[in-house]
mmCIF file of C-alpha atoms in Angstrom:
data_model
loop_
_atom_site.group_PDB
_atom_site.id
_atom_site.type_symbol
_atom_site.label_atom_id
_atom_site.label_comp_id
_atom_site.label_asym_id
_atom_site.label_seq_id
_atom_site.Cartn_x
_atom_site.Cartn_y
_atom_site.Cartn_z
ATOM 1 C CA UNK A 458 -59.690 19.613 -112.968
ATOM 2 C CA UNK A 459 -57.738 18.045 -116.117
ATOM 3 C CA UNK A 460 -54.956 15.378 -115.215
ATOM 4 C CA UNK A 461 -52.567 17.753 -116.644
ATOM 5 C CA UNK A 462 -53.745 20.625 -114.084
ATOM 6 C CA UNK A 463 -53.280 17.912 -111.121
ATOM 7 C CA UNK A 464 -49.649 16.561 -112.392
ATOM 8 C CA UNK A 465 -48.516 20.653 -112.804
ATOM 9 C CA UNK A 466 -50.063 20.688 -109.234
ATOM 10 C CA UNK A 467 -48.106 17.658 -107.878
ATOM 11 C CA UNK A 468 -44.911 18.888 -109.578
ATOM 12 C CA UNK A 469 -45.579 22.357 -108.206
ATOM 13 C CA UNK A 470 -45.886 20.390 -104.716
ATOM 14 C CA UNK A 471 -42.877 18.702 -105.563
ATOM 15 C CA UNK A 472 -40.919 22.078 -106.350
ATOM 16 C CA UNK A 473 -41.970 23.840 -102.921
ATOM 17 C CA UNK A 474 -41.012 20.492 -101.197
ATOM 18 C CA UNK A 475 -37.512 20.184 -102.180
ATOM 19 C CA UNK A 476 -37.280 24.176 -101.742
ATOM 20 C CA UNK A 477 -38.102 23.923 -98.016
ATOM 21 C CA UNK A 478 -35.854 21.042 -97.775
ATOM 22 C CA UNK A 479 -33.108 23.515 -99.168
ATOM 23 C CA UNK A 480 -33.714 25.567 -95.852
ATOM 24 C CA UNK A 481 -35.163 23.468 -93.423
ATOM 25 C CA UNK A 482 -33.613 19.663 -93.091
ATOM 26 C CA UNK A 483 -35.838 17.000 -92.916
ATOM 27 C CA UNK A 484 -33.932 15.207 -89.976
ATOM 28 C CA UNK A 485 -30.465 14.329 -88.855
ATOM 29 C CA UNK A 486 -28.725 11.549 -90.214
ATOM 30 C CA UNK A 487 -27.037 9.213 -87.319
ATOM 31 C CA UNK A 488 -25.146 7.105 -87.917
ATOM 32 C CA UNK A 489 -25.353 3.793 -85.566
ATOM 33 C CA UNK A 490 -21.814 2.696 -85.708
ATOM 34 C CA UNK A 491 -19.507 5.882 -85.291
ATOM 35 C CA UNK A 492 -22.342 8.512 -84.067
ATOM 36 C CA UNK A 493 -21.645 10.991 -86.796
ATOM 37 C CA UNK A 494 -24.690 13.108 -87.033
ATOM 38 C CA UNK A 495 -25.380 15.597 -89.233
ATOM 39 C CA UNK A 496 -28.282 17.182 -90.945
ATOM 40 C CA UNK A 497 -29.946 15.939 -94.321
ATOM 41 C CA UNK A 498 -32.388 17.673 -96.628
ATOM 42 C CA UNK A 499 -33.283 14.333 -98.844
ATOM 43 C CA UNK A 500 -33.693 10.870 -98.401
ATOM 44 C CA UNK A 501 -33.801 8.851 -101.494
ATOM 45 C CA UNK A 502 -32.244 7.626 -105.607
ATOM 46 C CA UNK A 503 -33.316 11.332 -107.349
ATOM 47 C CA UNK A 504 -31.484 14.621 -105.341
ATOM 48 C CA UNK A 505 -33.573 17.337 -106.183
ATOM 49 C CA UNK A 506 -32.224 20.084 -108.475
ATOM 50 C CA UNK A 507 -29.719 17.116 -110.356
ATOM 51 C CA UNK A 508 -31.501 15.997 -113.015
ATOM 52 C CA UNK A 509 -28.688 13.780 -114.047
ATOM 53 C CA UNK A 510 -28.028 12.025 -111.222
ATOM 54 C CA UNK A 511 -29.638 8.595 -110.251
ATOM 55 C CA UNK A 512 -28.047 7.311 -107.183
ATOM 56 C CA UNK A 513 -27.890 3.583 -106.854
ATOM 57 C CA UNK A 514 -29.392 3.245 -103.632
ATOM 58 C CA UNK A 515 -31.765 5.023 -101.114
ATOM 59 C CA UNK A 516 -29.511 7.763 -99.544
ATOM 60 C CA UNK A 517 -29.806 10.246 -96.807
ATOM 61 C CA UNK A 518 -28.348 13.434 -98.642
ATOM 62 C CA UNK A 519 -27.067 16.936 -97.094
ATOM 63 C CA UNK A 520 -26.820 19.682 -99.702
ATOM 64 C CA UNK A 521 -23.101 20.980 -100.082
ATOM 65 C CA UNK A 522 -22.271 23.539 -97.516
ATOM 66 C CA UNK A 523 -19.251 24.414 -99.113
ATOM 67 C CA UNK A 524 -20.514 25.723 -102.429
ATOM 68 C CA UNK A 525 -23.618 27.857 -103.282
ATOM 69 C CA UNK A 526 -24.107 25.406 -106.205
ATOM 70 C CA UNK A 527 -26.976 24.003 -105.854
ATOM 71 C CA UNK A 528 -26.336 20.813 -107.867
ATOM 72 C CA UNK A 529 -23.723 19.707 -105.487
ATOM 73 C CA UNK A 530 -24.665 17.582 -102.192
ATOM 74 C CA UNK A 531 -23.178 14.878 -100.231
ATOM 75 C CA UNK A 532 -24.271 11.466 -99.588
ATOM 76 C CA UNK A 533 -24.137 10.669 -95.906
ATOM 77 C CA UNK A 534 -24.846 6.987 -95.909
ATOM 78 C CA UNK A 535 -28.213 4.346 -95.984
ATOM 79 C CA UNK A 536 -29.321 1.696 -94.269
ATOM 80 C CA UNK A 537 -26.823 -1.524 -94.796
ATOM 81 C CA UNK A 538 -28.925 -4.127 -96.624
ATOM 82 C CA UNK A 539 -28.497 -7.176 -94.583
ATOM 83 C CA UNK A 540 -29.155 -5.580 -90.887
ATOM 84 C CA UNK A 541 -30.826 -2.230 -91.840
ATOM 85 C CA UNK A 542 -28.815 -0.126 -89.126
ATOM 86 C CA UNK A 543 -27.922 3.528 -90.650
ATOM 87 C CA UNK A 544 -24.674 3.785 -91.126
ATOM 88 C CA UNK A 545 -22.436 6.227 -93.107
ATOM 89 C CA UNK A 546 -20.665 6.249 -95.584
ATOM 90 C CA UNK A 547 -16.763 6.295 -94.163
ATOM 91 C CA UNK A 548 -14.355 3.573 -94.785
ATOM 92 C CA UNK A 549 -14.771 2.637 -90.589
ATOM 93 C CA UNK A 550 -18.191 1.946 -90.838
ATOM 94 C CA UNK A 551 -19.868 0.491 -94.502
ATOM 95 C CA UNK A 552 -18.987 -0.579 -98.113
ATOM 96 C CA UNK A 553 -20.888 -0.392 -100.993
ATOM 97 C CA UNK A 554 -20.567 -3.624 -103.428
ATOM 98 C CA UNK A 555 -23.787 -3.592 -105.301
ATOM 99 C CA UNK A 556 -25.508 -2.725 -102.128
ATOM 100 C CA UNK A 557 -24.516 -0.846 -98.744
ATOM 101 C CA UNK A 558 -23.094 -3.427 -95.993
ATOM 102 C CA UNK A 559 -22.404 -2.297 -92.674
ATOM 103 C CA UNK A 560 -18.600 -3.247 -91.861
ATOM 104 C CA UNK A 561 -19.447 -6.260 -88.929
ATOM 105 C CA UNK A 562 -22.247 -7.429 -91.468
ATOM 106 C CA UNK A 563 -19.175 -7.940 -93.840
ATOM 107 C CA UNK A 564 -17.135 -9.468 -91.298
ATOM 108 C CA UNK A 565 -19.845 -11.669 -90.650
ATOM 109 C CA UNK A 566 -20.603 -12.516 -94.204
ATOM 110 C CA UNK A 567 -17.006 -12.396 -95.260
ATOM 111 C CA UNK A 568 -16.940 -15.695 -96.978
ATOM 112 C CA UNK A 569 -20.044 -14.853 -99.902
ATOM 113 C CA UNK A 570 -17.572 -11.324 -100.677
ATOM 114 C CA UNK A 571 -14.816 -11.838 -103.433
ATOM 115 C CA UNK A 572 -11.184 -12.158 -102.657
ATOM 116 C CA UNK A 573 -10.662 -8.055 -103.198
ATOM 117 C CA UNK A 574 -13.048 -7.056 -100.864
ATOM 118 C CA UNK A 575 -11.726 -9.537 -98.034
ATOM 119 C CA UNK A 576 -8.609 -8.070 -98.818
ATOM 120 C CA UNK A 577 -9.820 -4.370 -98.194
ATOM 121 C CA UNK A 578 -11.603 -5.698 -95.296
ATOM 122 C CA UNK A 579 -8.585 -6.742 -94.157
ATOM 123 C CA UNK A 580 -6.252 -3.507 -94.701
ATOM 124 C CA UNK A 581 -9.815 -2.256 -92.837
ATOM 125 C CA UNK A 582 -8.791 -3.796 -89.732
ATOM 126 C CA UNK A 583 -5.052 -3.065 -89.396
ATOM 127 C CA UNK A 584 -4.141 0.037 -87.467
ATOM 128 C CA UNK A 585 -2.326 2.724 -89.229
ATOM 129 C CA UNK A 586 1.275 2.453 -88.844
ATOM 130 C CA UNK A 587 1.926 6.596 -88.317
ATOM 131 C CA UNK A 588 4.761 6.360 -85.693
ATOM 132 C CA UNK A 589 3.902 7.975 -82.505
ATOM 133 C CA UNK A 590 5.278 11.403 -82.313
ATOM 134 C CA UNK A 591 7.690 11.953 -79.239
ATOM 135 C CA UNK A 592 8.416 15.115 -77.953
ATOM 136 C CA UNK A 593 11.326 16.697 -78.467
ATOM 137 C CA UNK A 594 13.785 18.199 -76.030
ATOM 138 C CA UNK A 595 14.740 21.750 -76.840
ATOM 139 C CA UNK A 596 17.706 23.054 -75.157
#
């Protein structure tokens, strides 16, 4: 067998590989801050069928259930790079700044972050100010 025989194998391989991911998830994504769980069908920087697409850090990946197009997914978080819990991507629970951070690794580290990320830590924290509604009296 030629090497290129065994790389059209591989890539073949490859192919079937992210096809049965297509239909079959590999897993479900938790994460360990807010519980959100939902299914993924890629872990990693390269989502199959986007050729253009590098991500800049290992992600666990869902394709778009909202679209038949297979180019589109959504990124449902990575590990944060200082504890390596799984957390998701939602403003309650991680930031990325070069890296993923999971928010109490932020708060922890809060001091090595620059002034604008403190500062959206901080707006983080505060509880929205929606007033409560109150029921109204109908007469």
């Amino acid at each position: 067998m030629s090497r290129l025989e065994l790389k059209n194998g591989r890539d073949e391989a490859c192919l079937q590989m992210a096809c049965e991911a297509e239909r079959h998830p590999l897993g479900v994504f938790e994460c360990q801050l807010c519980a959100l769980t939902a299914p993924y069908s890629y872990v990693g920087q390269k989502p199959p069928d986007i050729q253009s697409v590098i991500l800049l850090e290992e992600s666990y990946v869902m394709k778009d259930p909202f679209t038949s197009d297979k180019g589109k997914f959504l990124i449902l978080g990575s590990r944060c790079s200082v504890c390596s819990r799984l957390v998701c991507v939602g403003p309650d629970c991680s930031l990325f700044y070069s890296k993923r951070f999971c928010l109490p690794c932020v708060r922890e580290h809060i001091d090595a972050f620059p002034q604008e990320i403190r500062q959206d830590v901080e707006k983080r924290k505060l509880p929205s100010k929606r007033p409560a509604s109150r029921p109204t009296a109908r007469t």
